[in-house]
Amino acid sequence: MENKHYQYKRIFMFWASVLFVAVQTAIYAWQWYNIYANIMLVKYYRRGNWAIIAMYALYCVLFLKIFGGFKVGYLRNMDALYGQALAIFFQNLAAYLQLALLGLWRFGTHLEHFVYLVIIESGLALLWTLLTRHLYAKIYPPHQMLLIYGDISPQNLISKLDSRQDRYQIRETIRLDAGMDAILEKIKEYDTIIIGDIPSRERNQFLKFCYWHEIRCYSIPKISDIIITGSDRIDLFDSILMLNRNNGLSVGERFFKRLMDIVISLAACVILSPIMLIIMLSIKAYDRGPIFYTQERITKDGRPFRILKFRSMIVESEEEGARLASANDDRITPVGHIIRRTHFDELPQLFNILKGEMSVVGPRPERREIFEQYEESIPEFKFRLKMKAGLTGYAQVYGQYNTVPYDKLKLDLTYIEKYSFWLDVKLCFLTVKILFQKEKSEGVDDSQTTALQ
């Protein structure tokens, strides 16, 4: 049976997180009472002070949840620290802008206090993460797991799990053809199992067996599982029905999504215009070739459009036909390496968004010829076309450039079925987090022309 300590894991992380937020809020409270309160044009009294400090605590919780700053133990240390650094920056930026409006400052004044607070809290985040991670590892050692697999090789899954030996350790694997009785007996020896991509009939038996015996169970979802997550439950007298409407966004959701697209793309065009100008000059100065690169892609319902990007490859990059960028692609220019690493080559797509051809958040648009190759192997790949293509999205944030199409489909379907305005906002913030993560922009293997394996 599972280690009983695990039932207290959420309580441990909850109080550790409360302590982290409380200390950050206490540091801000000290700065408020000793610095900010004295330079505000309007004097605040007891309840006013409490309201300002409570608002800061809410900023802490909001941005830490968005960037995964609370997920110590779940994320790698560097990923958790990176998320906390971004959360600390944005929560203090929000607090600074709030005080600037309330105090009628000119933006840019009193910035030194903002910088000091970010530095102090970042140091606190480092200490908190290392201490919490150390205690977490002591109390909750890695799961010793049994992997059950079928005809599909589990090697890709094993390599991913091996990269997180601090959380998952596969002690044994067993193939489905070993027989149901033998596998069930083997499951009893473990407190955690993981079910690979196997037929639903056998998978359901394992799920029910683990449910009854209180065994922790990880499983790879199928396309139908993800579609069901977007269903509504209906109680029909003494029967439960799961309703999938399957008709995409409602009229109201489409309106607010389009409004968000226009507001964000216009604001981004203004704010990022200096960066775009520098990129344009750099591309032109390198080889005197064209600054922009256009290519036909497909969006919602398979409609074609011309996507706009900063050119990151040599002018004759596709003389031998269409293919994705590879890990060591010699077609990429020196300027291209930089803008691809930071995803800045995608910035001109803000104009595609303004034209209504794309959305800020949605599945990445594929080239028709590559899409058709994926669809031959994965007929359900067309399900991604139920939503307008996006500049960023669920698969872009949680996947990688070279994520295999089947996994990319699952990620995009998760977004489509779980869509909400709040999810779009969260993904926009998380896009900032992935800009400087190298693995998010790595190309496919040099021997591949698409992401199919």
CSV table of C-alpha atoms in Angstrom, one decimal:
chain,number,residue,atom,x,y,z
A,1,MET,CA,0.0,0.0,0.0
A,2,GLU,CA,1.0,3.6,-0.6
A,3,ASN,CA,3.2,5.3,2.1
A,4,LYS,CA,0.7,7.0,4.5
A,5,HIS,CA,2.9,10.1,4.6
A,6,TYR,CA,1.6,10.9,1.1
A,7,GLN,CA,-1.9,11.7,2.4
A,8,TYR,CA,-0.4,14.7,4.2
A,9,LYS,CA,1.6,16.0,1.2
A,10,ARG,CA,-1.0,18.6,0.3
A,11,ILE,CA,-1.2,19.8,3.9
A,12,PHE,CA,2.6,20.1,4.0
A,13,MET,CA,2.8,22.1,0.7
A,14,PHE,CA,-0.2,24.2,1.7
A,15,TRP,CA,1.5,25.4,4.9
A,16,ALA,CA,4.9,25.8,3.3
A,17,SER,CA,3.2,28.0,0.6
A,18,VAL,CA,1.3,30.0,3.3
A,19,LEU,CA,4.6,30.7,5.0
A,20,PHE,CA,6.3,31.8,1.8
A,21,VAL,CA,3.5,34.3,1.0
A,22,ALA,CA,3.3,35.5,4.6
A,23,VAL,CA,7.0,36.3,4.7
A,24,GLN,CA,6.9,38.1,1.3
A,25,THR,CA,3.8,40.1,2.5
A,26,ALA,CA,5.6,40.9,5.8
A,27,ILE,CA,8.6,42.3,3.8
A,28,TYR,CA,6.3,44.4,1.7
A,29,ALA,CA,4.4,45.6,4.8
A,30,TRP,CA,7.6,46.8,6.3
A,31,GLN,CA,8.4,48.7,3.1
A,32,TRP,CA,4.9,50.2,3.0
A,33,TYR,CA,4.9,51.5,6.6
A,34,ASN,CA,8.5,52.8,6.5
A,35,ILE,CA,8.7,54.1,2.9
A,36,TYR,CA,5.6,54.1,0.7
A,37,ALA,CA,3.2,55.4,3.3
A,38,ASN,CA,5.4,58.4,3.8
A,39,ILE,CA,5.5,59.5,0.2
A,40,MET,CA,1.8,58.9,-0.7
A,41,LEU,CA,-0.1,62.1,-1.3
A,42,VAL,CA,-3.1,60.7,0.6
A,43,LYS,CA,-2.5,59.4,4.1
A,44,TYR,CA,-3.8,56.0,4.9
A,45,TYR,CA,-5.1,54.9,8.3
A,46,ARG,CA,-5.3,51.4,9.9
A,47,ARG,CA,-7.8,49.8,7.5
A,48,GLY,CA,-6.4,51.5,4.5
A,49,ASN,CA,-3.0,50.1,5.3
A,50,TRP,CA,-4.4,46.7,5.8
A,51,ALA,CA,-6.2,46.8,2.4
A,52,ILE,CA,-3.0,47.8,0.6
A,53,ILE,CA,-1.0,44.9,2.3
A,54,ALA,CA,-3.8,42.4,1.7
A,55,MET,CA,-3.9,43.4,-2.0
A,56,TYR,CA,-0.2,42.6,-2.2
A,57,ALA,CA,-0.8,39.2,-0.7
A,58,LEU,CA,-3.4,38.5,-3.4
A,59,TYR,CA,-0.9,39.5,-6.1
A,60,CYS,CA,1.6,37.0,-4.6
A,61,VAL,CA,-0.9,34.2,-4.6
A,62,LEU,CA,-2.2,35.0,-8.1
A,63,PHE,CA,1.2,35.2,-9.9
A,64,LEU,CA,2.7,32.3,-8.0
A,65,LYS,CA,-0.2,30.1,-9.1
A,66,ILE,CA,0.0,31.4,-12.7
A,67,PHE,CA,3.8,30.7,-13.0
A,68,GLY,CA,3.8,27.5,-11.0
A,69,GLY,CA,5.9,29.0,-8.1
A,70,PHE,CA,4.1,26.8,-5.6
A,71,LYS,CA,4.9,23.6,-7.4
A,72,VAL,CA,8.1,22.8,-5.5
A,73,GLY,CA,8.7,19.1,-5.8
A,74,TYR,CA,6.4,18.8,-8.8
A,75,LEU,CA,8.7,20.9,-11.0
A,76,ARG,CA,12.4,20.8,-11.2
A,77,ASN,CA,14.2,23.2,-8.9
A,78,MET,CA,15.3,25.5,-11.7
A,79,ASP,CA,11.8,25.6,-13.2
A,80,ALA,CA,10.2,26.4,-9.9
A,81,LEU,CA,12.8,29.1,-9.2
A,82,TYR,CA,12.3,30.6,-12.7
A,83,GLY,CA,8.5,30.7,-12.1
A,84,GLN,CA,9.0,32.3,-8.7
A,85,ALA,CA,11.3,35.0,-10.2
A,86,LEU,CA,8.7,35.9,-12.8
A,87,ALA,CA,5.9,35.9,-10.2
A,88,ILE,CA,8.0,38.2,-7.9
A,89,PHE,CA,8.6,40.5,-10.8
A,90,PHE,CA,5.0,40.8,-11.9
A,91,GLN,CA,3.5,41.0,-8.4
A,92,ASN,CA,5.8,43.9,-7.5
A,93,LEU,CA,5.2,45.5,-10.9
A,94,ALA,CA,1.4,45.3,-10.2
A,95,ALA,CA,1.9,46.7,-6.7
A,96,TYR,CA,4.1,49.5,-8.0
A,97,LEU,CA,1.7,50.5,-10.7
A,98,GLN,CA,-1.2,50.5,-8.2
A,99,LEU,CA,0.8,52.7,-5.8
A,100,ALA,CA,1.8,55.0,-8.7
A,101,LEU,CA,-1.9,55.5,-9.5
A,102,LEU,CA,-2.9,56.0,-5.9
A,103,GLY,CA,0.0,58.3,-5.1
A,104,LEU,CA,-0.1,60.2,-8.3
A,105,TRP,CA,3.5,59.5,-9.0
A,106,ARG,CA,5.1,59.8,-12.4
A,107,PHE,CA,5.8,56.3,-13.7
A,108,GLY,CA,9.6,55.7,-13.3
A,109,THR,CA,10.0,57.5,-9.9
A,110,HIS,CA,10.7,55.6,-6.7
A,111,LEU,CA,11.8,52.6,-8.8
A,112,GLU,CA,14.7,51.8,-6.5
A,113,HIS,CA,12.3,50.5,-3.8
A,114,PHE,CA,10.7,48.2,-6.4
A,115,VAL,CA,14.1,46.8,-7.4
A,116,TYR,CA,15.2,46.3,-3.8
A,117,LEU,CA,12.0,44.3,-3.1
A,118,VAL,CA,12.5,42.1,-6.2
A,119,ILE,CA,16.0,41.3,-5.2
A,120,ILE,CA,15.2,40.6,-1.5
A,121,GLU,CA,12.2,38.4,-2.4
A,122,SER,CA,14.2,36.5,-5.0
A,123,GLY,CA,16.8,35.6,-2.4
A,124,LEU,CA,14.0,34.5,-0.1
A,125,ALA,CA,12.5,32.4,-3.0
A,126,LEU,CA,15.9,30.6,-3.4
A,127,LEU,CA,16.2,29.8,0.3
A,128,TRP,CA,12.5,28.7,0.5
A,129,THR,CA,12.7,26.5,-2.6
A,130,LEU,CA,15.9,24.7,-1.5
A,131,LEU,CA,14.7,24.1,2.0
A,132,THR,CA,11.2,23.0,1.0
A,133,ARG,CA,12.6,20.8,-1.7
A,134,HIS,CA,15.0,19.2,0.8
A,135,LEU,CA,12.2,18.5,3.3
A,136,TYR,CA,9.9,17.3,0.5
A,137,ALA,CA,12.5,14.8,-0.7
A,138,LYS,CA,13.1,13.5,2.8
A,139,ILE,CA,9.4,13.0,3.6
A,140,TYR,CA,8.2,12.0,0.1
A,141,PRO,CA,10.9,9.8,-1.6
A,142,PRO,CA,10.5,9.0,-5.3
A,143,HIS,CA,7.7,6.7,-6.3
A,144,GLN,CA,8.9,3.1,-7.1
A,145,MET,CA,6.8,2.3,-10.1
A,146,LEU,CA,5.7,-0.6,-12.2
A,147,LEU,CA,5.1,0.3,-15.9
A,148,ILE,CA,2.6,-1.7,-17.9
A,149,TYR,CA,2.9,-1.4,-21.7
A,150,GLY,CA,1.4,-3.0,-24.8
A,151,ASP,CA,2.4,-3.0,-28.5
A,152,ILE,CA,3.6,0.6,-28.5
A,153,SER,CA,7.2,1.0,-27.2
A,154,PRO,CA,7.4,2.7,-23.8
A,155,GLN,CA,10.9,4.0,-24.4
A,156,ASN,CA,9.9,7.6,-25.0
A,157,LEU,CA,7.8,7.6,-21.8
A,158,ILE,CA,10.6,5.9,-19.9
A,159,SER,CA,13.2,8.5,-21.0
A,160,LYS,CA,10.9,11.3,-19.9
A,161,LEU,CA,10.4,9.7,-16.5
A,162,ASP,CA,14.1,9.1,-16.1
A,163,SER,CA,14.7,12.8,-16.4
A,164,ARG,CA,12.8,13.2,-13.1
A,165,GLN,CA,14.4,10.5,-11.0
A,166,ASP,CA,13.7,12.7,-8.0
A,167,ARG,CA,10.0,12.0,-8.5
A,168,TYR,CA,9.6,8.8,-10.5
A,169,GLN,CA,11.7,5.6,-10.6
A,170,ILE,CA,10.6,2.8,-12.8
A,171,ARG,CA,11.7,-0.4,-11.0
A,172,GLU,CA,10.1,-2.9,-13.4
A,173,THR,CA,8.2,-3.1,-16.6
A,174,ILE,CA,5.7,-5.7,-17.7
A,175,ARG,CA,4.2,-6.3,-21.1
A,176,LEU,CA,0.4,-6.7,-21.6
A,177,ASP,CA,0.8,-10.1,-23.1
A,178,ALA,CA,2.1,-11.5,-19.8
A,179,GLY,CA,-1.6,-12.0,-19.0
A,180,MET,CA,-4.1,-10.3,-16.8
A,181,ASP,CA,-3.7,-12.5,-13.7
A,182,ALA,CA,0.1,-12.2,-13.7
A,183,ILE,CA,-0.1,-8.4,-14.1
A,184,LEU,CA,-2.6,-8.0,-11.3
A,185,GLU,CA,-0.4,-10.0,-8.9
A,186,LYS,CA,2.6,-7.9,-9.9
A,187,ILE,CA,0.6,-4.7,-9.3
A,188,LYS,CA,0.1,-5.8,-5.6
A,189,GLU,CA,3.8,-5.5,-5.1
A,190,TYR,CA,3.8,-1.8,-5.8
A,191,ASP,CA,2.2,1.3,-4.3
A,192,THR,CA,2.4,3.2,-7.7
A,193,ILE,CA,1.9,2.0,-11.2
A,194,ILE,CA,1.9,3.7,-14.6
A,195,ILE,CA,-0.2,2.5,-17.5
A,196,GLY,CA,1.1,3.1,-20.9
A,197,ASP,CA,-0.8,3.4,-24.2
A,198,ILE,CA,-2.8,0.1,-24.1
A,199,PRO,CA,-6.3,-0.8,-25.2
A,200,SER,CA,-9.1,0.7,-23.2
A,201,ARG,CA,-10.6,-2.7,-22.0
A,202,GLU,CA,-7.4,-3.7,-20.2
A,203,ARG,CA,-6.7,-0.2,-19.0
A,204,ASN,CA,-10.1,0.1,-17.4
A,205,GLN,CA,-9.5,-3.2,-15.5
A,206,PHE,CA,-6.2,-1.9,-14.1
A,207,LEU,CA,-7.8,1.4,-13.1
A,208,LYS,CA,-10.6,-0.3,-11.2
A,209,PHE,CA,-8.2,-2.7,-9.5
A,210,CYS,CA,-6.0,0.1,-8.3
A,211,TYR,CA,-9.0,2.1,-7.2
A,212,TRP,CA,-10.2,-0.7,-5.0
A,213,HIS,CA,-6.7,-1.5,-3.6
A,214,GLU,CA,-5.8,2.2,-3.0
A,215,ILE,CA,-2.8,2.0,-5.4
A,216,ARG,CA,-1.6,5.3,-7.0
A,217,CYS,CA,-2.1,5.0,-10.7
A,218,TYR,CA,-0.8,7.1,-13.6
A,219,SER,CA,-2.2,6.5,-17.1
A,220,ILE,CA,-1.8,8.0,-20.5
A,221,PRO,CA,-5.1,9.5,-21.7
A,222,LYS,CA,-6.6,8.6,-25.0
A,223,ILE,CA,-8.2,11.2,-27.4
A,224,SER,CA,-11.7,10.2,-26.2
A,225,ASP,CA,-10.6,10.7,-22.5
A,226,ILE,CA,-9.7,14.3,-23.3
A,227,ILE,CA,-12.9,15.0,-25.2
A,228,ILE,CA,-14.9,13.7,-22.2
A,229,THR,CA,-13.1,16.2,-19.9
A,230,GLY,CA,-15.1,18.9,-21.6
A,231,SER,CA,-18.4,17.3,-21.0
A,232,ASP,CA,-21.2,18.5,-18.7
A,233,ARG,CA,-22.8,16.1,-16.2
A,234,ILE,CA,-26.6,15.7,-16.5
A,235,ASP,CA,-28.6,13.9,-13.8
A,236,LEU,CA,-31.5,12.3,-15.5
A,237,PHE,CA,-33.5,11.1,-12.6
A,238,ASP,CA,-31.4,8.2,-11.3
A,239,SER,CA,-29.1,8.1,-14.4
A,240,ILE,CA,-26.0,10.2,-15.1
A,241,LEU,CA,-25.4,11.4,-18.6
A,242,MET,CA,-22.2,13.1,-19.9
A,243,LEU,CA,-23.1,15.7,-22.5
A,244,ASN,CA,-20.5,16.8,-25.2
A,245,ARG,CA,-21.9,19.6,-27.2
A,246,ASN,CA,-19.0,19.5,-29.7
A,247,ASN,CA,-19.9,22.9,-31.3
A,248,GLY,CA,-16.9,24.9,-30.3
A,249,LEU,CA,-17.1,28.3,-28.5
A,250,SER,CA,-20.3,30.0,-27.8
A,251,VAL,CA,-21.2,33.4,-29.3
A,252,GLY,CA,-20.2,35.2,-26.1
A,253,GLU,CA,-16.9,33.3,-25.8
A,254,ARG,CA,-16.0,34.1,-29.4
A,255,PHE,CA,-16.8,37.8,-28.8
A,256,PHE,CA,-14.6,38.1,-25.7
A,257,LYS,CA,-11.8,36.1,-27.3
A,258,ARG,CA,-11.8,38.4,-30.4
A,259,LEU,CA,-11.9,41.5,-28.1
A,260,MET,CA,-8.9,40.1,-26.2
A,261,ASP,CA,-7.1,39.4,-29.5
A,262,ILE,CA,-7.5,43.0,-30.6
A,263,VAL,CA,-6.5,44.6,-27.3
A,264,ILE,CA,-3.5,42.4,-26.7
A,265,SER,CA,-2.2,42.5,-30.3
A,266,LEU,CA,-2.5,46.3,-30.5
A,267,ALA,CA,-0.8,46.8,-27.2
A,268,ALA,CA,2.0,44.4,-28.1
A,269,CYS,CA,2.6,46.1,-31.4
A,270,VAL,CA,3.1,49.4,-29.6
A,271,ILE,CA,5.2,48.1,-26.7
A,272,LEU,CA,7.4,45.8,-28.8
A,273,SER,CA,7.9,48.2,-31.8
A,274,PRO,CA,11.5,49.1,-30.7
A,275,ILE,CA,12.4,45.4,-30.6
A,276,MET,CA,10.8,44.7,-33.9
A,277,LEU,CA,12.7,47.6,-35.5
A,278,ILE,CA,16.0,46.3,-34.2
A,279,ILE,CA,15.2,42.8,-35.6
A,280,MET,CA,14.3,44.3,-39.0
A,281,LEU,CA,17.6,46.2,-39.2
A,282,SER,CA,19.6,43.2,-38.1
A,283,ILE,CA,18.1,40.9,-40.7
A,284,LYS,CA,18.6,43.4,-43.5
A,285,ALA,CA,22.2,44.2,-42.4
A,286,TYR,CA,23.1,40.5,-42.4
A,287,ASP,CA,22.4,39.4,-46.0
A,288,ARG,CA,20.4,42.3,-47.6
A,289,GLY,CA,17.6,39.8,-48.1
A,290,PRO,CA,13.9,40.3,-47.4
A,291,ILE,CA,13.0,41.0,-43.8
A,292,PHE,CA,9.7,39.1,-43.7
A,293,TYR,CA,8.9,35.6,-44.6
A,294,THR,CA,5.4,34.5,-45.6
A,295,GLN,CA,4.0,31.0,-45.8
A,296,GLU,CA,0.6,29.4,-46.3
A,297,ARG,CA,-0.8,27.8,-43.2
A,298,ILE,CA,-4.2,26.6,-42.3
A,299,THR,CA,-6.4,27.8,-39.4
A,300,LYS,CA,-10.0,27.0,-38.2
A,301,ASP,CA,-11.9,24.6,-40.4
A,302,GLY,CA,-8.8,24.2,-42.7
A,303,ARG,CA,-9.0,27.8,-44.1
A,304,PRO,CA,-5.7,28.8,-45.7
A,305,PHE,CA,-3.9,32.1,-44.8
A,306,ARG,CA,-0.5,33.7,-45.2
A,307,ILE,CA,1.4,33.6,-42.0
A,308,LEU,CA,3.9,36.5,-41.4
A,309,LYS,CA,7.2,35.9,-39.7
A,310,PHE,CA,10.6,37.6,-39.4
A,311,ARG,CA,13.0,35.6,-41.8
A,312,SER,CA,15.3,33.5,-39.7
A,313,MET,CA,16.7,31.3,-42.5
A,314,ILE,CA,18.7,31.9,-45.6
A,315,VAL,CA,16.7,33.1,-48.6
A,316,GLU,CA,16.9,29.7,-50.5
A,317,SER,CA,15.9,27.7,-47.4
A,318,GLU,CA,13.2,25.5,-49.1
A,319,GLU,CA,14.6,24.8,-52.5
A,320,GLU,CA,14.4,21.1,-51.6
A,321,GLY,CA,10.9,21.2,-50.3
A,322,ALA,CA,9.0,21.8,-47.1
A,323,ARG,CA,10.5,20.5,-43.8
A,324,LEU,CA,10.6,21.6,-40.2
A,325,ALA,CA,13.7,23.2,-38.7
A,326,SER,CA,16.1,20.6,-37.3
A,327,ALA,CA,18.3,20.7,-34.2
A,328,ASN,CA,21.5,21.6,-36.2
A,329,ASP,CA,19.8,23.2,-39.2
A,330,ASP,CA,22.5,25.0,-41.3
A,331,ARG,CA,19.7,27.1,-43.0
A,332,ILE,CA,19.3,29.2,-39.9
A,333,THR,CA,21.2,32.5,-40.0
A,334,PRO,CA,23.1,33.9,-37.0
A,335,VAL,CA,20.3,36.5,-36.5
A,336,GLY,CA,17.8,33.7,-36.9
A,337,HIS,CA,19.3,31.6,-34.1
A,338,ILE,CA,18.7,34.5,-31.7
A,339,ILE,CA,15.2,35.4,-32.7
A,340,ARG,CA,14.1,31.7,-32.9
A,341,ARG,CA,15.5,31.0,-29.4
A,342,THR,CA,13.5,33.9,-28.0
A,343,HIS,CA,10.5,33.2,-30.3
A,344,PHE,CA,10.8,36.9,-31.5
A,345,ASP,CA,10.6,35.6,-35.1
A,346,GLU,CA,6.8,35.1,-34.4
A,347,LEU,CA,6.1,38.8,-33.6
A,348,PRO,CA,4.8,39.8,-37.0
A,349,GLN,CA,2.0,37.4,-36.5
A,350,LEU,CA,0.4,40.1,-34.3
A,351,PHE,CA,-0.7,41.6,-37.7
A,352,ASN,CA,-2.3,38.2,-38.6
A,353,ILE,CA,-4.2,38.4,-35.3
A,354,LEU,CA,-5.4,41.9,-36.0
A,355,LYS,CA,-6.7,40.7,-39.4
A,356,GLY,CA,-8.6,38.0,-37.7
A,357,GLU,CA,-6.7,35.1,-39.3
A,358,MET,CA,-5.2,34.0,-36.0
A,359,SER,CA,-5.9,34.3,-32.3
A,360,VAL,CA,-3.5,35.2,-29.5
A,361,VAL,CA,-4.1,31.7,-28.0
A,362,GLY,CA,-4.9,28.6,-30.0
A,363,PRO,CA,-3.3,25.6,-31.7
A,364,ARG,CA,-0.2,26.4,-33.8
A,365,PRO,CA,-1.0,26.6,-37.5
A,366,GLU,CA,0.6,23.9,-39.6
A,367,ARG,CA,1.5,23.9,-43.3
A,368,ARG,CA,-1.1,22.0,-45.3
A,369,GLU,CA,1.4,19.5,-46.7
A,370,ILE,CA,2.8,18.7,-43.3
A,371,PHE,CA,-0.7,18.6,-41.8
A,372,GLU,CA,-1.8,16.0,-44.4
A,373,GLN,CA,1.2,13.8,-43.5
A,374,TYR,CA,0.2,14.0,-39.8
A,375,GLU,CA,-3.4,13.2,-40.7
A,376,GLU,CA,-2.5,10.1,-42.6
A,377,SER,CA,-1.0,8.7,-39.4
A,378,ILE,CA,-3.4,10.3,-37.0
A,379,PRO,CA,-6.9,10.8,-38.5
A,380,GLU,CA,-8.0,12.7,-35.4
A,381,PHE,CA,-5.3,15.4,-36.0
A,382,LYS,CA,-8.0,17.4,-37.8
A,383,PHE,CA,-9.7,18.0,-34.5
A,384,ARG,CA,-7.2,20.8,-33.9
A,385,LEU,CA,-9.0,22.8,-36.6
A,386,LYS,CA,-12.1,23.3,-34.4
A,387,MET,CA,-10.3,26.4,-33.0
A,388,LYS,CA,-8.6,29.3,-34.7
A,389,ALA,CA,-4.8,29.0,-34.9
A,390,GLY,CA,-2.9,30.9,-32.2
A,391,LEU,CA,0.4,32.7,-31.7
A,392,THR,CA,0.8,30.9,-28.4
A,393,GLY,CA,-1.2,28.1,-26.9
A,394,TYR,CA,-1.5,25.1,-24.6
A,395,ALA,CA,0.8,22.9,-26.8
A,396,GLN,CA,3.3,25.8,-27.2
A,397,VAL,CA,3.5,26.3,-23.4
A,398,TYR,CA,3.5,22.7,-22.2
A,399,GLY,CA,5.0,21.1,-25.2
A,400,GLN,CA,8.0,21.7,-27.3
A,401,TYR,CA,8.8,22.6,-30.9
A,402,ASN,CA,9.6,19.0,-31.7
A,403,THR,CA,6.8,17.4,-29.7
A,404,VAL,CA,5.4,14.5,-31.6
A,405,PRO,CA,2.1,15.2,-33.4
A,406,TYR,CA,0.0,12.8,-31.3
A,407,ASP,CA,1.1,14.4,-28.1
A,408,LYS,CA,0.6,17.9,-29.6
A,409,LEU,CA,-2.9,16.9,-30.6
A,410,LYS,CA,-3.7,15.9,-27.0
A,411,LEU,CA,-2.4,19.2,-25.6
A,412,ASP,CA,-4.4,21.2,-28.2
A,413,LEU,CA,-7.6,19.2,-27.5
A,414,THR,CA,-7.1,19.8,-23.7
A,415,TYR,CA,-7.1,23.5,-24.5
A,416,ILE,CA,-10.2,23.3,-26.7
A,417,GLU,CA,-12.2,21.2,-24.2
A,418,LYS,CA,-11.1,23.3,-21.2
A,419,TYR,CA,-11.3,26.7,-22.8
A,420,SER,CA,-12.0,29.7,-20.7
A,421,PHE,CA,-11.1,33.4,-20.7
A,422,TRP,CA,-9.0,32.8,-17.5
A,423,LEU,CA,-7.1,30.0,-19.3
A,424,ASP,CA,-6.2,32.3,-22.1
A,425,VAL,CA,-4.9,34.9,-19.7
A,426,LYS,CA,-2.9,32.3,-17.9
A,427,LEU,CA,-1.3,31.0,-21.1
A,428,CYS,CA,-0.4,34.5,-22.1
A,429,PHE,CA,1.6,35.0,-18.9
A,430,LEU,CA,3.1,31.5,-19.2
A,431,THR,CA,4.3,32.4,-22.7
A,432,VAL,CA,6.6,34.9,-21.1
A,433,LYS,CA,8.0,32.1,-19.0
A,434,ILE,CA,9.0,29.9,-22.0
A,435,LEU,CA,10.6,32.7,-24.1
A,436,PHE,CA,14.1,31.9,-22.8
A,437,GLN,CA,13.8,28.1,-22.3
A,438,LYS,CA,16.0,26.5,-24.9
A,439,GLU,CA,14.1,23.2,-25.1
A,440,LYS,CA,10.9,25.0,-26.2
A,441,SER,CA,12.6,26.0,-29.5
A,442,GLU,CA,14.8,23.0,-30.3
A,443,GLY,CA,14.2,21.6,-33.8
A,444,VAL,CA,13.4,18.0,-34.8
A,445,ASP,CA,16.2,15.5,-35.2
A,446,ASP,CA,18.5,16.1,-38.2
A,447,SER,CA,17.2,13.0,-39.9
A,448,GLN,CA,13.5,14.2,-39.8
A,449,THR,CA,11.6,16.5,-42.0
A,450,THR,CA,8.5,16.5,-39.8
A,451,ALA,CA,7.9,15.8,-36.1
A,452,LEU,CA,6.6,12.3,-36.9
A,453,GLN,CA,8.7,9.5,-35.3
